[in-house]
mmCIF file of C-alpha atoms and ligand atoms in Angstrom:
data_model
loop_
_atom_site.group_PDB
_atom_site.id
_atom_site.type_symbol
_atom_site.label_atom_id
_atom_site.label_comp_id
_atom_site.label_asym_id
_atom_site.label_seq_id
_atom_site.Cartn_x
_atom_site.Cartn_y
_atom_site.Cartn_z
ATOM 1 C CA MET A 1 52.055 111.138 118.228
ATOM 2 C CA ASN A 2 50.570 113.151 115.531
ATOM 3 C CA ASP A 3 49.305 111.129 112.199
ATOM 4 C CA THR A 4 52.250 112.195 109.855
ATOM 5 C CA ASN A 5 54.384 110.705 112.134
ATOM 6 C CA ASP A 6 52.473 107.407 112.398
ATOM 7 C CA ASP A 7 52.096 107.097 108.664
ATOM 8 C CA LYS A 8 55.960 107.271 108.547
ATOM 9 C CA LEU A 9 56.372 104.276 111.253
ATOM 10 C CA ALA A 10 53.303 102.527 109.775
ATOM 11 C CA THR A 11 55.399 102.182 106.269
ATOM 12 C CA LEU A 12 58.376 99.579 106.971
ATOM 13 C CA VAL A 13 56.604 97.297 108.655
ATOM 14 C CA ASP A 14 57.021 93.636 106.882
ATOM 15 C CA PRO A 15 54.200 91.368 106.011
ATOM 16 C CA PHE A 16 54.819 89.178 109.434
ATOM 17 C CA GLY A 17 54.277 92.823 111.539
ATOM 18 C CA ARG A 18 57.976 93.327 112.149
ATOM 19 C CA ARG A 19 59.048 96.925 111.991
ATOM 20 C CA ILE A 20 61.912 97.755 110.202
ATOM 21 C CA GLU A 21 64.040 100.355 111.946
ATOM 22 C CA TYR A 22 67.298 99.156 111.465
ATOM 23 C CA VAL A 23 70.414 99.081 108.344
ATOM 24 C CA ARG A 24 73.205 97.020 108.181
ATOM 25 C CA LEU A 25 75.108 98.945 105.472
ATOM 26 C CA SER A 26 78.363 97.131 104.008
ATOM 27 C CA VAL A 27 80.537 99.966 102.411
ATOM 28 C CA THR A 28 83.116 97.311 101.463
ATOM 29 C CA ASP A 29 83.288 93.443 100.772
ATOM 30 C CA LYS A 30 86.814 93.636 101.070
ATOM 31 C CA CYS A 31 88.762 93.197 104.131
ATOM 32 C CA ASN A 32 92.541 93.107 105.605
ATOM 33 C CA MET A 33 91.624 89.775 107.598
ATOM 34 C CA ARG A 34 90.577 86.010 106.501
ATOM 35 C CA CYS A 35 88.794 84.470 109.559
ATOM 36 C CA PHE A 36 88.708 81.090 108.415
ATOM 37 C CA TYR A 37 84.688 81.032 109.209
ATOM 38 C CA CYS A 38 84.299 84.125 107.080
ATOM 39 C CA MET A 39 85.943 84.049 104.004
ATOM 40 C CA PRO A 40 87.986 81.827 102.545
ATOM 41 C CA LYS A 41 91.997 82.130 102.379
ATOM 42 C CA GLY A 42 93.175 83.676 98.973
ATOM 43 C CA PHE A 43 89.718 84.976 97.997
ATOM 44 C CA ARG A 44 89.983 87.492 95.833
ATOM 45 C CA ASP A 45 86.575 87.761 94.069
ATOM 46 C CA PHE A 46 85.402 91.543 94.810
ATOM 47 C CA GLU A 47 82.870 93.508 93.476
ATOM 48 C CA GLN A 48 84.648 95.787 90.605
ATOM 49 C CA LYS A 49 85.031 99.524 92.070
ATOM 50 C CA GLN A 50 82.874 100.941 89.444
ATOM 51 C CA HIS A 51 79.650 99.042 91.476
ATOM 52 C CA TRP A 52 80.114 100.410 94.490
ATOM 53 C CA LEU A 53 77.692 102.687 95.638
ATOM 54 C CA THR A 54 79.575 106.073 95.882
ATOM 55 C CA PHE A 55 78.940 108.323 99.289
ATOM 56 C CA ASP A 56 76.242 110.095 97.130
ATOM 57 C CA GLU A 57 74.178 107.309 96.461
ATOM 58 C CA ILE A 58 74.495 105.787 100.178
ATOM 59 C CA GLU A 59 73.505 109.132 101.571
ATOM 60 C CA ARG A 60 70.508 109.008 99.261
ATOM 61 C CA VAL A 61 69.441 105.623 100.181
ATOM 62 C CA ILE A 62 69.900 105.878 103.741
ATOM 63 C CA ARG A 63 68.156 109.518 103.506
ATOM 64 C CA ALA A 64 65.037 107.731 102.089
ATOM 65 C CA PHE A 65 65.018 104.839 104.853
ATOM 66 C CA THR A 66 65.288 107.350 107.421
ATOM 67 C CA GLU A 67 62.063 109.413 106.022
ATOM 68 C CA LEU A 68 60.634 105.525 106.436
ATOM 69 C CA GLY A 69 61.295 105.628 109.762
ATOM 70 C CA VAL A 70 64.694 103.621 109.814
ATOM 71 C CA GLY A 71 66.496 105.507 112.767
ATOM 72 C CA ARG A 72 69.551 103.209 113.238
ATOM 73 C CA VAL A 73 72.475 102.701 110.541
ATOM 74 C CA ARG A 74 75.691 100.104 111.202
ATOM 75 C CA LEU A 75 78.681 100.509 109.030
ATOM 76 C CA THR A 76 79.964 97.005 108.118
ATOM 77 C CA GLY A 77 81.383 94.874 105.489
ATOM 78 C CA GLY A 78 83.961 93.139 104.865
ATOM 79 C CA GLU A 79 86.074 95.725 106.695
ATOM 80 C CA PRO A 80 84.524 99.449 106.687
ATOM 81 C CA LEU A 81 87.341 100.872 107.375
ATOM 82 C CA VAL A 82 89.801 100.018 104.483
ATOM 83 C CA ARG A 83 87.321 101.873 102.383
ATOM 84 C CA LYS A 84 88.907 105.444 102.471
ATOM 85 C CA ASN A 85 86.981 108.022 103.975
ATOM 86 C CA ILE A 86 84.618 106.245 106.392
ATOM 87 C CA ALA A 87 85.102 109.746 108.812
ATOM 88 C CA GLU A 88 83.422 111.420 106.092
ATOM 89 C CA LEU A 89 80.405 109.221 105.279
ATOM 90 C CA SER A 90 80.104 109.118 108.697
ATOM 91 C CA ARG A 91 79.780 112.843 109.104
ATOM 92 C CA ARG A 92 77.181 113.213 106.184
ATOM 93 C CA LEU A 93 75.018 110.363 107.912
ATOM 94 C CA THR A 94 75.121 110.979 111.249
ATOM 95 C CA ALA A 95 73.876 114.697 109.921
ATOM 96 C CA LEU A 96 70.720 112.807 108.234
ATOM 97 C CA PRO A 97 67.464 113.821 110.175
ATOM 98 C CA GLY A 98 66.118 110.933 111.795
ATOM 99 C CA LEU A 99 69.280 109.243 111.985
ATOM 100 C CA ASP A 100 69.864 108.737 115.687
ATOM 101 C CA ASP A 101 72.444 105.896 115.972
ATOM 102 C CA LEU A 102 75.003 105.569 113.835
ATOM 103 C CA SER A 103 77.573 102.461 114.624
ATOM 104 C CA LEU A 104 80.493 100.477 113.452
ATOM 105 C CA SER A 105 81.209 96.945 113.217
ATOM 106 C CA THR A 106 85.115 96.401 112.626
ATOM 107 C CA ASN A 107 88.035 93.990 113.301
ATOM 108 C CA ALA A 108 89.933 96.983 114.617
ATOM 109 C CA VAL A 109 93.086 96.574 112.716
ATOM 110 C CA LEU A 110 92.945 100.071 111.603
ATOM 111 C CA LEU A 111 91.170 101.531 114.701
ATOM 112 C CA ASP A 112 94.295 103.065 116.517
ATOM 113 C CA LYS A 113 94.550 105.602 113.506
ATOM 114 C CA GLN A 114 90.948 106.680 113.048
ATOM 115 C CA ALA A 115 89.043 106.056 116.239
ATOM 116 C CA GLU A 116 89.467 110.195 117.391
ATOM 117 C CA GLU A 117 87.884 110.961 113.547
ATOM 118 C CA LEU A 118 85.220 108.322 113.789
ATOM 119 C CA ALA A 119 84.069 109.740 117.637
ATOM 120 C CA GLN A 120 83.822 113.366 116.404
ATOM 121 C CA ALA A 121 81.908 111.777 112.716
ATOM 122 C CA GLY A 122 79.504 111.000 115.366
ATOM 123 C CA ILE A 123 80.157 107.100 115.311
ATOM 124 C CA SER A 124 78.656 105.945 118.646
ATOM 125 C CA ARG A 125 78.661 102.424 119.582
ATOM 126 C CA ILE A 126 81.668 100.025 118.186
ATOM 127 C CA ASN A 127 81.484 96.284 117.740
ATOM 128 C CA VAL A 128 84.900 94.816 117.427
ATOM 129 C CA SER A 129 85.718 91.229 116.870
ATOM 130 C CA LEU A 130 87.966 89.343 118.796
ATOM 131 C CA ASP A 131 87.616 85.809 118.579
ATOM 132 C CA SER A 132 91.564 84.912 120.789
ATOM 133 C CA LEU A 133 93.764 86.893 122.958
ATOM 134 C CA ASN A 134 96.485 84.288 122.261
ATOM 135 C CA PRO A 135 98.474 85.772 118.983
ATOM 136 C CA LYS A 136 99.320 82.651 117.513
ATOM 137 C CA LYS A 137 95.606 81.296 117.693
ATOM 138 C CA PHE A 138 94.575 84.557 116.355
ATOM 139 C CA GLU A 139 96.367 84.376 113.391
ATOM 140 C CA ASP A 140 95.599 80.935 113.161
ATOM 141 C CA ILE A 141 92.023 82.001 112.762
ATOM 142 C CA THR A 142 92.166 85.709 111.478
ATOM 143 C CA GLY A 143 95.594 85.062 109.224
ATOM 144 C CA GLY A 144 96.653 88.741 111.086
ATOM 145 C CA ALA A 145 98.372 89.762 114.037
ATOM 146 C CA LEU A 146 96.878 90.508 117.584
ATOM 147 C CA GLN A 147 98.630 93.634 118.908
ATOM 148 C CA PRO A 148 96.893 96.339 116.168
ATOM 149 C CA VAL A 149 93.631 95.010 117.178
ATOM 150 C CA LEU A 150 94.684 95.584 121.092
ATOM 151 C CA ASP A 151 95.667 99.071 119.810
ATOM 152 C CA GLY A 152 92.794 100.141 118.277
ATOM 153 C CA LEU A 153 90.329 98.519 121.119
ATOM 154 C CA MET A 154 92.595 101.245 123.469
ATOM 155 C CA ALA A 155 92.168 103.811 120.961
ATOM 156 C CA ALA A 156 88.808 103.431 120.708
ATOM 157 C CA ARG A 157 88.489 103.858 124.587
ATOM 158 C CA GLU A 158 90.585 106.952 124.483
ATOM 159 C CA ALA A 159 88.600 108.459 121.978
ATOM 160 C CA GLY A 160 85.413 107.902 123.971
ATOM 161 C CA LEU A 161 83.693 105.737 121.984
ATOM 162 C CA SER A 162 81.242 104.219 124.113
ATOM 163 C CA PRO A 163 80.243 101.138 124.367
ATOM 164 C CA ILE A 164 82.654 98.960 123.118
ATOM 165 C CA LYS A 165 81.737 95.175 122.259
ATOM 166 C CA ILE A 166 83.786 92.802 121.985
ATOM 167 C CA ASN A 167 82.316 89.855 119.486
ATOM 168 C CA MET A 168 83.504 86.592 120.266
ATOM 169 C CA VAL A 169 82.502 83.728 117.750
ATOM 170 C CA ALA A 170 82.571 80.853 119.917
ATOM 171 C CA MET A 171 84.508 77.901 118.363
ATOM 172 C CA ARG A 172 84.337 74.203 119.126
ATOM 173 C CA GLY A 173 87.948 73.045 119.534
ATOM 174 C CA ILE A 174 89.107 76.503 118.373
ATOM 175 C CA ASN A 175 88.539 79.285 120.979
ATOM 176 C CA ASP A 176 86.592 76.915 123.852
ATOM 177 C CA ASP A 177 89.388 77.398 126.477
ATOM 178 C CA GLU A 178 89.427 80.979 126.099
ATOM 179 C CA PHE A 179 85.764 82.195 127.319
ATOM 180 C CA VAL A 180 86.607 82.969 130.751
ATOM 181 C CA ASP A 181 90.236 84.764 129.680
ATOM 182 C CA MET A 182 87.944 86.620 127.596
ATOM 183 C CA VAL A 183 85.519 87.677 130.353
ATOM 184 C CA ASP A 184 88.388 88.608 132.495
ATOM 185 C CA PHE A 185 89.886 91.002 129.851
ATOM 186 C CA CYS A 186 86.488 92.970 129.315
ATOM 187 C CA LEU A 187 86.278 93.085 132.969
ATOM 188 C CA GLN A 188 89.604 94.769 132.863
ATOM 189 C CA HIS A 189 89.191 97.102 130.285
ATOM 190 C CA GLY A 190 85.208 98.110 130.827
ATOM 191 C CA PHE A 191 84.052 96.518 127.699
ATOM 192 C CA THR A 192 81.071 94.451 126.917
ATOM 193 C CA LEU A 193 81.028 90.809 125.389
ATOM 194 C CA ARG A 194 78.877 89.021 123.115
ATOM 195 C CA PHE A 195 79.650 85.405 122.102
ATOM 196 C CA ILE A 196 77.945 84.409 118.728
ATOM 197 C CA GLU A 197 77.322 80.996 117.063
ATOM 198 C CA THR A 198 79.019 79.870 114.037
ATOM 199 C CA MET A 199 76.577 80.416 110.699
ATOM 200 C CA PRO A 200 77.164 78.519 107.774
ATOM 201 C CA MET A 201 77.424 80.982 104.980
ATOM 202 C CA GLY A 202 78.983 81.070 101.636
ATOM 203 C CA ALA A 203 81.740 78.879 100.661
ATOM 204 C CA THR A 204 83.048 79.108 104.391
ATOM 205 C CA GLY A 205 80.298 77.355 105.738
ATOM 206 C CA GLU A 206 81.522 74.126 106.444
ATOM 207 C CA LYS A 207 84.129 74.897 108.050
ATOM 208 C CA ALA A 208 82.293 77.296 110.267
ATOM 209 C CA ASN A 209 79.456 74.293 111.367
ATOM 210 C CA ASN A 210 82.318 72.002 111.683
ATOM 211 C CA HIS A 211 83.190 74.309 114.989
ATOM 212 C CA TYR A 212 79.562 74.939 115.896
ATOM 213 C CA LEU A 213 78.796 75.407 119.742
ATOM 214 C CA ASP A 214 75.712 76.089 120.941
ATOM 215 C CA LEU A 215 76.024 78.912 123.479
ATOM 216 C CA GLN A 216 73.948 77.333 126.010
ATOM 217 C CA LYS A 217 77.258 75.320 126.916
ATOM 218 C CA VAL A 218 79.422 78.502 126.898
ATOM 219 C CA LYS A 219 76.826 80.381 129.457
ATOM 220 C CA GLN A 220 76.914 76.926 131.834
ATOM 221 C CA GLN A 221 80.731 77.016 131.584
ATOM 222 C CA LEU A 222 81.047 80.829 132.831
ATOM 223 C CA ALA A 223 78.527 79.664 135.542
ATOM 224 C CA GLN A 224 81.916 78.151 137.243
ATOM 225 C CA SER A 225 83.810 80.736 137.436
ATOM 226 C CA PHE A 226 81.547 84.082 137.778
ATOM 227 C CA GLU A 227 78.023 84.488 138.967
ATOM 228 C CA LEU A 228 75.790 85.311 136.334
ATOM 229 C CA ILE A 229 72.534 87.372 137.206
ATOM 230 C CA PRO A 230 69.914 88.688 134.211
ATOM 231 C CA GLY A 231 71.374 91.166 132.249
ATOM 232 C CA VAL A 232 70.003 94.030 130.048
ATOM 233 C CA MET A 233 71.673 95.897 127.431
ATOM 234 C CA PRO A 234 69.852 99.370 125.770
ATOM 235 C CA GLY A 235 70.220 98.441 121.817
ATOM 236 C CA GLY A 236 71.436 95.160 122.852
ATOM 237 C CA GLY A 237 69.623 93.894 119.220
ATOM 238 C CA PRO A 238 69.215 89.642 119.272
ATOM 239 C CA ALA A 239 71.602 89.382 122.115
ATOM 240 C CA ARG A 240 70.113 87.857 125.206
ATOM 241 C CA TYR A 241 72.386 89.252 128.263
ATOM 242 C CA VAL A 242 73.726 88.142 131.645
ATOM 243 C CA GLN A 243 75.483 90.403 133.671
ATOM 244 C CA VAL A 244 78.560 89.290 136.204
ATOM 245 C CA LYS A 245 77.256 89.993 139.613
ATOM 246 C CA ASN A 246 78.699 93.312 141.407
ATOM 247 C CA THR A 247 80.534 93.944 137.847
ATOM 248 C CA HIS A 248 79.629 96.544 134.930
ATOM 249 C CA LEU A 249 80.026 93.345 132.934
ATOM 250 C CA ARG A 250 77.398 92.259 130.324
ATOM 251 C CA ILE A 251 77.532 89.568 128.308
ATOM 252 C CA GLY A 252 75.407 88.630 125.524
ATOM 253 C CA PHE A 253 74.540 85.337 123.619
ATOM 254 C CA ILE A 254 73.647 85.713 120.274
ATOM 255 C CA THR A 255 72.134 82.265 119.077
ATOM 256 C CA PRO A 256 70.949 82.199 115.471
ATOM 257 C CA ILE A 257 71.286 78.743 115.357
ATOM 258 C CA SER A 258 70.054 77.297 118.853
ATOM 259 C CA GLN A 259 67.418 79.889 119.679
ATOM 260 C CA HIS A 260 66.708 82.042 116.734
ATOM 261 C CA PHE A 261 65.436 85.339 116.894
ATOM 262 C CA CYS A 262 63.638 85.890 113.503
ATOM 263 C CA GLU A 263 60.419 86.684 114.961
ATOM 264 C CA SER A 264 61.856 89.785 116.564
ATOM 265 C CA CYS A 265 64.194 90.771 113.296
ATOM 266 C CA ASN A 266 64.118 94.578 112.844
ATOM 267 C CA ARG A 267 66.962 95.158 109.852
ATOM 268 C CA VAL A 268 67.896 94.855 106.579
ATOM 269 C CA ARG A 269 70.977 94.754 104.953
ATOM 270 C CA LEU A 270 72.465 96.973 102.092
ATOM 271 C CA SER A 271 75.870 95.360 100.214
ATOM 272 C CA VAL A 272 78.775 97.706 99.059
ATOM 273 C CA ASP A 273 77.049 97.063 95.241
ATOM 274 C CA GLY A 274 73.737 98.832 96.476
ATOM 275 C CA THR A 275 71.730 95.065 96.716
ATOM 276 C CA LEU A 276 68.927 95.336 99.388
ATOM 277 C CA TYR A 277 69.122 92.113 101.295
ATOM 278 C CA LEU A 278 65.952 91.333 103.365
ATOM 279 C CA CYS A 279 67.644 88.743 105.095
ATOM 280 C CA LEU A 280 71.024 87.001 106.188
ATOM 281 C CA GLY A 281 70.253 83.466 105.388
ATOM 282 C CA GLN A 282 67.696 83.963 102.294
ATOM 283 C CA ASP A 283 68.507 85.278 98.533
ATOM 284 C CA ASP A 284 65.411 87.393 98.554
ATOM 285 C CA LYS A 285 66.618 91.234 97.390
ATOM 286 C CA VAL A 286 66.456 93.999 95.511
ATOM 287 C CA GLU A 287 68.873 95.713 93.114
ATOM 288 C CA LEU A 288 69.130 99.424 94.147
ATOM 289 C CA ARG A 289 72.217 100.452 92.096
ATOM 290 C CA PRO A 290 70.562 100.290 88.719
ATOM 291 C CA LEU A 291 67.680 102.165 89.668
ATOM 292 C CA LEU A 292 70.389 105.070 91.259
ATOM 293 C CA ARG A 293 72.121 105.311 88.207
ATOM 294 C CA ASP A 294 69.005 105.413 86.085
ATOM 295 C CA GLY A 295 67.798 108.932 88.009
ATOM 296 C CA ILE A 296 65.036 107.687 89.988
ATOM 297 C CA SER A 297 63.309 110.307 91.871
ATOM 298 C CA ASP A 298 63.104 110.435 95.815
ATOM 299 C CA ASP A 299 59.780 109.253 95.936
ATOM 300 C CA ASP A 300 60.117 106.461 93.870
ATOM 301 C CA LEU A 301 62.927 105.394 95.471
ATOM 302 C CA LYS A 302 61.191 105.131 98.757
ATOM 303 C CA GLN A 303 58.032 103.619 97.136
ATOM 304 C CA VAL A 304 61.019 100.951 96.282
ATOM 305 C CA LEU A 305 62.200 100.636 99.591
ATOM 306 C CA ILE A 306 58.241 99.783 101.041
ATOM 307 C CA ASP A 307 58.099 97.084 98.576
ATOM 308 C CA ALA A 308 60.789 95.854 99.416
ATOM 309 C CA ILE A 309 60.183 95.147 102.486
ATOM 310 C CA SER A 310 56.967 92.987 101.526
ATOM 311 C CA LEU A 311 59.422 90.472 100.112
ATOM 312 C CA LYS A 312 61.164 90.048 103.822
ATOM 313 C CA PRO A 313 61.148 86.335 104.606
ATOM 314 C CA GLU A 314 59.959 84.787 107.919
ATOM 315 C CA LYS A 315 63.285 83.413 108.517
ATOM 316 C CA HIS A 316 66.382 82.206 107.889
ATOM 317 C CA GLU A 317 66.871 78.020 107.392
ATOM 318 C CA PHE A 318 70.400 77.726 108.511
ATOM 319 C CA LYS A 319 69.493 75.117 110.837
ATOM 320 C CA ASP A 320 67.209 72.933 108.364
ATOM 321 C CA LYS A 321 69.296 73.541 105.722
ATOM 322 C CA PRO A 322 72.841 74.178 106.699
ATOM 323 C CA HIS A 323 74.011 73.309 103.078
ATOM 324 C CA GLN A 324 71.930 75.797 101.300
ATOM 325 C CA VAL A 325 74.756 78.144 99.827
ATOM 326 C CA VAL A 326 74.264 81.843 100.701
ATOM 327 C CA ARG A 327 76.294 84.631 100.331
ATOM 328 C CA LEU A 328 79.938 85.135 102.605
ATOM 329 C CA MET A 329 78.984 87.214 105.036
ATOM 330 C CA SER A 330 81.413 89.731 104.340
ATOM 331 C CA MET A 331 79.326 90.627 101.077
ATOM 332 C CA THR A 332 76.303 90.857 102.627
ATOM 333 C CA GLY A 333 77.538 92.579 105.707
ATOM 334 C CA GLY A 334 77.047 90.823 109.095
HETATM 335 N N1 SAM B 1 85.062 93.283 109.620
HETATM 336 C C1 SAM B 1 84.160 93.323 110.773
HETATM 337 C C2 SAM B 1 84.287 92.542 111.798
HETATM 338 O O1 SAM B 1 84.948 91.730 111.973
HETATM 339 O O2 SAM B 1 83.489 92.653 112.895
HETATM 340 C C3 SAM B 1 82.651 93.213 110.404
HETATM 341 C C4 SAM B 1 81.967 92.714 109.598
HETATM 342 S S1 SAM B 1 81.851 90.789 109.686
HETATM 343 C C5 SAM B 1 81.433 89.758 108.255
HETATM 344 C C6 SAM B 1 80.614 90.939 111.045
HETATM 345 C C7 SAM B 1 80.648 89.961 111.921
HETATM 346 O O3 SAM B 1 80.316 88.877 111.590
HETATM 347 C C8 SAM B 1 81.841 89.452 113.047
HETATM 348 O O4 SAM B 1 81.951 89.668 114.418
HETATM 349 C C9 SAM B 1 82.151 88.023 112.348
HETATM 350 O O5 SAM B 1 82.715 87.849 113.669
HETATM 351 C C10 SAM B 1 80.622 87.668 112.404
HETATM 352 N N2 SAM B 1 80.962 86.510 111.602
HETATM 353 C C11 SAM B 1 81.646 86.273 110.231
HETATM 354 N N3 SAM B 1 81.314 85.138 109.209
HETATM 355 C C12 SAM B 1 80.233 84.614 110.284
HETATM 356 C C13 SAM B 1 80.269 83.005 110.554
HETATM 357 N N4 SAM B 1 80.123 82.114 109.475
HETATM 358 N N5 SAM B 1 79.208 82.732 111.708
HETATM 359 C C14 SAM B 1 79.352 83.664 112.699
HETATM 360 N N6 SAM B 1 79.716 84.939 112.565
HETATM 361 C C15 SAM B 1 79.961 85.227 111.711
HETATM 362 FE FE1 SF4 B 2 87.034 90.598 107.769
HETATM 363 FE FE2 SF4 B 2 85.283 90.362 109.321
HETATM 364 FE FE3 SF4 B 2 85.302 88.635 107.831
HETATM 365 FE FE4 SF4 B 2 87.037 88.544 109.270
HETATM 366 S S1 SF4 B 2 84.986 88.459 110.106
HETATM 367 S S2 SF4 B 2 87.310 87.984 107.566
HETATM 368 S S3 SF4 B 2 87.598 90.607 109.880
HETATM 369 S S4 SF4 B 2 85.283 90.578 107.427
#
């Protein structure tokens, strides 16, 4: 590696020695679902349109990040596919030198129509939220219908998006009778499965917390039906993986509460209004939109990002302070 690269890589290291190489980019705080643990029913207090970063502004910020060594971006929200022309944004971002992984988190409601175009635009990996395979229960959890999500998943597979990871929030008393069914579903369709612990965020935090389930229990439950062996997943992030023996299926466990992974956190989050959040569970932030609209230079923008990283907190405090209200997950980009 030459000196120039060394300089670049050294730039986005936070005070705890963590290298920041991943941006979660929330392209909207709106959503066409209302998962009860994420967004309150009837919630309409969305960011005003004139405050949304434009595609030009997003591209500028992400270019600055890539020049500072960030190679991975995930489009999220809210529901990213409700923002118009996400394929166009994807094309623009994948064209940036240094960005080698553009992925998407979606509820898949609108994926049926967009999967092909997104794949062509350079989206590689996708994560799809799916908490239940039972239409009635799915509707109780999300307020929406299951079938479009299943159609979206099949369209994604047809379009060659890979890997497709199913994100299932494991909830005591809600979907804890469906874990084995979800494993079977993923085996059948060639998807990867990840379980997530509920996090107490925003106005829905208490509801989420009421159904908290330690994923160790989920693993024990699955071990009664499947032979689980240690597994690895390239780009697997904070999930710890097992594999179902003699199958392709990898199962990840994302345990922000029972076993947090803050010491290896490599990411920051940019919300739709241009606020850079340094931690999902803390309020440390830097507002980029006013700077962008006041004509900040590229070099100064990069310096702002470098300075922002020095504000990254050591860890979230979901467990010790579950009643500390931070933003809704849909605002920050989960
Ligand atoms: N709308 C997209 C989706 O549902 O995948 C992307 C945004 S959503 C906020 C990203 C992820 O956050 C989803 O997997 C969702 O299940 C998860 N999530 C939302 N609120 C949560 C909470 N309180 N605890 C744990 N996970 C949560
Ligand atoms: Fe929407 Fe995703 Fe939140 Fe569900 S989890 S309400 S789909 S943003």
